[in-house]
Tab-separated table of C-alpha atoms in Angstrom:
chain	number	residue	atom	x	y	z
A	1	MET	CA	-4.078	7.248	-6.415
A	2	LYS	CA	-6.118	6.217	-3.479
A	3	LYS	CA	-5.550	2.687	-1.896
A	4	PHE	CA	-7.989	0.926	0.320
A	5	ILE	CA	-7.381	1.867	3.919
A	6	LEU	CA	-3.547	2.417	3.685
A	7	ILE	CA	-2.936	-0.988	2.280
A	8	ALA	CA	-0.223	-0.033	-0.014
A	9	ALA	CA	1.737	1.541	2.890
A	10	LEU	CA	1.089	-1.617	4.943
A	11	ALA	CA	1.842	-4.318	2.502
A	12	ILE	CA	3.719	-7.546	3.793
A	13	ALA	CA	7.470	-6.915	3.787
A	14	VAL	CA	10.568	-9.167	3.934
A	15	VAL	CA	13.115	-8.654	6.862
A	16	SER	CA	13.893	-12.037	8.052
A	17	THR	CA	15.973	-15.183	7.027
A	18	ALA	CA	14.149	-17.494	9.782
A	19	LYS	CA	13.597	-20.809	8.360
A	20	ALA	CA	10.270	-22.599	8.449
A	21	ASP	CA	9.927	-25.112	11.378
A	22	GLU	CA	7.636	-27.944	12.038
A	23	THR	CA	5.371	-26.352	14.720
A	24	SER	CA	4.732	-23.324	12.609
A	25	GLU	CA	3.985	-25.443	9.551
A	26	SER	CA	1.466	-27.538	11.623
A	27	ILE	CA	-0.323	-24.472	12.832
A	28	LEU	CA	-0.466	-23.159	9.099
A	29	ARG	CA	-1.609	-26.432	7.755
A	30	HIS	CA	-4.464	-26.601	10.194
A	31	ILE	CA	-5.768	-23.083	9.397
A	32	ALA	CA	-5.456	-23.766	5.747
A	33	LYS	CA	-7.324	-27.010	5.970
A	34	THR	CA	-10.129	-25.351	7.803
A	35	PHE	CA	-10.691	-22.392	5.702
A	36	ALA	CA	-10.340	-24.833	2.532
A	37	SER	CA	-13.488	-26.888	4.012
A	38	TYR	CA	-15.593	-23.684	3.762
A	39	ASP	CA	-17.282	-23.171	0.442
A	40	ASN	CA	-18.473	-19.868	1.584
A	41	TYR	CA	-17.751	-17.797	4.843
A	42	GLU	CA	-17.964	-14.490	6.530
A	43	VAL	CA	-15.516	-12.778	8.762
A	44	ARG	CA	-16.131	-9.934	10.996
A	45	PHE	CA	-12.774	-8.087	12.115
A	46	THR	CA	-11.373	-4.860	13.677
A	47	VAL	CA	-8.563	-3.079	12.028
A	48	THR	CA	-6.181	-0.911	14.275
A	49	ALA	CA	-3.369	1.276	13.291
A	50	LYS	CA	-1.944	4.393	15.024
A	51	SER	CA	-2.619	6.518	12.083
A	52	MET	CA	-6.383	5.859	12.016
A	53	GLY	CA	-7.354	4.293	15.223
A	54	SER	CA	-9.576	1.362	15.347
A	55	MET	CA	-12.674	0.502	13.055
A	56	SER	CA	-14.702	-2.576	12.320
A	57	GLY	CA	-15.378	-4.319	9.251
A	58	SER	CA	-16.469	-7.589	7.581
A	59	TYR	CA	-15.895	-9.569	4.395
A	60	ILE	CA	-17.570	-12.427	2.397
A	61	VAL	CA	-15.422	-14.897	0.421
A	62	SER	CA	-16.759	-17.376	-2.101
A	63	GLY	CA	-14.043	-19.159	-4.183
A	64	ASP	CA	-11.738	-16.557	-5.336
A	65	ARG	CA	-14.376	-13.783	-5.017
A	66	TYR	CA	-14.953	-11.396	-2.038
A	67	ARG	CA	-16.493	-8.425	-0.880
A	68	ILE	CA	-15.160	-6.062	2.079
A	69	LYS	CA	-16.933	-3.508	4.072
A	70	LEU	CA	-15.135	-0.894	6.126
A	71	GLN	CA	-16.813	1.937	7.482
A	72	LYS	CA	-17.503	4.329	4.380
A	73	GLN	CA	-15.508	2.043	1.947
A	74	GLU	CA	-16.235	-1.133	0.103
A	75	GLN	CA	-14.030	-3.175	-1.887
A	76	PHE	CA	-14.993	-6.362	-3.986
A	77	SER	CA	-13.685	-8.718	-6.523
A	78	ASP	CA	-15.284	-10.871	-9.228
A	79	GLY	CA	-11.753	-13.037	-9.286
A	80	THR	CA	-10.611	-10.868	-12.284
A	81	ASN	CA	-11.163	-7.311	-11.360
A	82	ARG	CA	-11.226	-5.511	-8.037
A	83	TYR	CA	-13.601	-2.419	-7.533
A	84	GLU	CA	-12.839	0.096	-4.482
A	85	ILE	CA	-15.859	2.036	-3.698
A	86	TYR	CA	-15.446	5.118	-1.635
A	87	LEU	CA	-18.936	6.180	-0.615
A	88	ALA	CA	-17.857	9.679	0.923
A	89	ASP	CA	-15.931	10.724	-2.151
A	90	LYS	CA	-18.252	9.324	-4.563
A	91	GLU	CA	-15.509	7.571	-6.448
A	92	VAL	CA	-14.928	4.118	-7.836
A	93	VAL	CA	-11.419	2.658	-8.441
A	94	ILE	CA	-11.140	-0.228	-10.747
A	95	ASP	CA	-7.912	-2.569	-11.200
A	96	ASN	CA	-7.031	-6.063	-11.831
A	97	ALA	CA	-7.398	-8.348	-8.763
A	98	ASP	CA	-4.325	-9.206	-7.055
A	99	ASN	CA	-4.894	-12.921	-6.636
A	100	ASP	CA	-1.432	-13.496	-5.289
A	101	SER	CA	-1.772	-11.211	-2.259
A	102	HIS	CA	-2.157	-12.692	1.162
A	103	ASN	CA	-3.017	-9.272	2.672
A	104	ILE	CA	-6.312	-9.727	4.192
A	105	LEU	CA	-7.426	-6.199	3.178
A	106	ASN	CA	-6.837	-6.511	-0.338
A	107	ASN	CA	-7.389	-10.218	-1.152
A	108	PRO	CA	-9.061	-12.067	1.889
A	109	THR	CA	-9.590	-15.249	-0.077
A	110	ARG	CA	-5.886	-16.117	0.724
A	111	ALA	CA	-5.558	-14.347	3.821
A	112	PHE	CA	-4.730	-17.500	5.744
A	113	GLU	CA	-2.869	-19.368	3.106
A	114	PHE	CA	0.941	-19.288	3.989
A	115	ALA	CA	2.322	-22.177	1.971
A	116	PRO	CA	5.916	-23.207	2.705
A	117	GLU	CA	7.016	-22.344	-0.858
A	118	ALA	CA	5.578	-18.999	-0.441
A	119	PHE	CA	6.571	-17.960	3.223
A	120	GLU	CA	9.265	-18.611	5.530
A	121	SER	CA	7.516	-19.348	9.078
A	122	THR	CA	8.796	-19.398	12.579
A	123	TYR	CA	7.064	-20.377	15.656
A	124	THR	CA	7.694	-17.707	18.255
A	125	GLY	CA	5.945	-19.194	21.222
A	126	PRO	CA	3.003	-18.744	23.433
A	127	ALA	CA	1.543	-15.344	24.357
A	128	GLU	CA	-1.736	-13.466	25.406
A	129	TYR	CA	-3.878	-11.579	23.010
A	130	ARG	CA	-7.139	-10.029	24.253
A	131	ARG	CA	-7.000	-12.047	27.504
A	132	LYS	CA	-6.850	-15.251	25.403
A	133	ALA	CA	-3.937	-17.810	25.420
A	134	VAL	CA	-2.554	-17.692	21.839
A	135	GLU	CA	0.351	-19.323	19.781
A	136	THR	CA	2.385	-16.980	17.347
A	137	VAL	CA	3.838	-17.522	14.096
A	138	ARG	CA	6.200	-15.121	12.370
A	139	LEU	CA	5.864	-15.101	8.496
A	140	VAL	CA	8.136	-13.620	5.901
A	141	PRO	CA	7.343	-13.782	2.133
A	142	ARG	CA	9.981	-15.467	0.096
A	143	SER	CA	9.791	-13.010	-2.624
A	144	ASP	CA	8.328	-9.637	-3.444
A	145	ARG	CA	5.368	-11.432	-5.401
A	146	TYR	CA	3.768	-12.157	-2.026
A	147	GLY	CA	4.403	-8.720	-0.617
A	148	ASN	CA	6.900	-6.644	1.418
A	149	GLY	CA	6.970	-6.735	5.329
A	150	THR	CA	6.487	-9.274	8.116
A	151	VAL	CA	3.260	-10.849	9.448
A	152	THR	CA	2.653	-12.062	12.965
A	153	LEU	CA	-0.181	-14.511	13.146
A	154	TYR	CA	-1.840	-15.288	16.434
A	155	VAL	CA	-3.871	-18.525	16.799
A	156	ASN	CA	-6.131	-19.726	19.561
A	157	ALA	CA	-4.160	-22.154	21.687
A	158	GLN	CA	-6.941	-24.428	22.261
A	159	ASP	CA	-8.499	-24.871	18.950
A	160	GLY	CA	-5.893	-23.393	16.538
A	161	SER	CA	-8.216	-20.884	15.009
A	162	PRO	CA	-6.959	-17.364	13.837
A	163	VAL	CA	-7.115	-14.649	16.436
A	164	ALA	CA	-5.267	-11.701	14.671
A	165	LEU	CA	-2.838	-10.676	12.013
A	166	ASP	CA	-0.318	-8.062	12.523
A	167	TYR	CA	1.437	-6.631	9.575
A	168	ASN	CA	4.666	-4.665	10.039
A	169	TYR	CA	6.335	-2.473	7.362
A	170	GLN	CA	9.440	-0.558	8.388
A	171	GLY	CA	7.961	-0.040	11.805
A	172	GLU	CA	4.490	0.909	10.788
A	173	GLU	CA	2.087	-1.547	12.001
A	174	LEU	CA	-1.612	-2.698	11.136
A	175	THR	CA	-3.415	-5.231	13.183
A	176	VAL	CA	-6.484	-7.174	12.066
A	177	ALA	CA	-8.245	-8.842	14.867
A	178	ILE	CA	-10.578	-11.716	13.918
A	179	ASP	CA	-13.815	-11.238	15.847
A	180	ARG	CA	-15.985	-13.962	14.262
A	181	ILE	CA	-15.672	-16.308	11.501
A	182	THR	CA	-19.013	-17.844	10.225
A	183	PRO	CA	-19.258	-20.704	7.398
A	184	LEU	CA	-22.141	-19.863	4.897
A	185	LYS	CA	-24.331	-22.221	2.854
A	186	GLU	CA	-24.994	-19.816	0.128
A	187	VAL	CA	-23.967	-16.238	-1.066
A	188	ASP	CA	-25.708	-14.077	-3.532
A	189	ALA	CA	-23.314	-13.890	-6.578
A	190	ASN	CA	-24.557	-10.194	-7.213
A	191	LEU	CA	-22.263	-9.253	-4.325
A	192	PHE	CA	-19.155	-9.703	-6.396
A	193	LEU	CA	-20.631	-8.025	-9.620
A	194	PHE	CA	-20.102	-4.495	-10.496
A	195	ASP	CA	-23.051	-2.555	-11.828
A	196	LEU	CA	-22.320	0.737	-13.108
A	197	THR	CA	-25.752	1.894	-12.946
A	198	LEU	CA	-25.587	2.027	-9.393
A	199	TYR	CA	-22.898	4.516	-9.386
A	200	GLY	CA	-24.170	7.105	-11.910
A	201	ASP	CA	-22.738	10.190	-10.263
A	202	TYR	CA	-19.477	8.795	-9.120
A	203	GLU	CA	-16.100	9.410	-10.737
A	204	VAL	CA	-14.983	6.014	-12.001
A	205	ILE	CA	-11.002	5.707	-12.430
A	206	ASP	CA	-10.072	2.619	-14.152
A	207	PHE	CA	-6.427	1.409	-13.971
A	208	ARG	CA	-6.864	-1.808	-15.900
């Protein structure tokens, strides 16, 4: 079974017992409030991993719906079903949407929601990322429901905006750098709908 750009292997994992602290929770509340203020938005990003190098992508979010583009792969969700489109292989994989996931590459609608009841957070201090002064927060899911692994969140030290997310699973790392965030007034609802007639010569694999 194919998975969208190695997401299954790089899901978020539990490896820490650190308790949430006031500084990290303040950072997380600020980010969650910022994204909650957007009805719709677009994020441009760069994904980097040793196994595949770097590649650029983007996603659009509207409520619990999203559409991701990453090279010759696309993934979108209407909030109920998830559709993975492999253009090079002419293949469509359909599955139930994982609305509990916080992985930016398989549910970007909740990529920056790290509620205290779902994640233990620890402020790990200032650092530098892409020549920017950043603050870092280490996140560990409280249960397998929210994934397996650790996440390091980098935020801009000046305005608190997200700069990058680093996912680590048993030493395998995948980093998603946030290049730009753009609030949108309107989004075409057709972006999140699956039209089978557009993929007449594709193999359709349905796991629902």
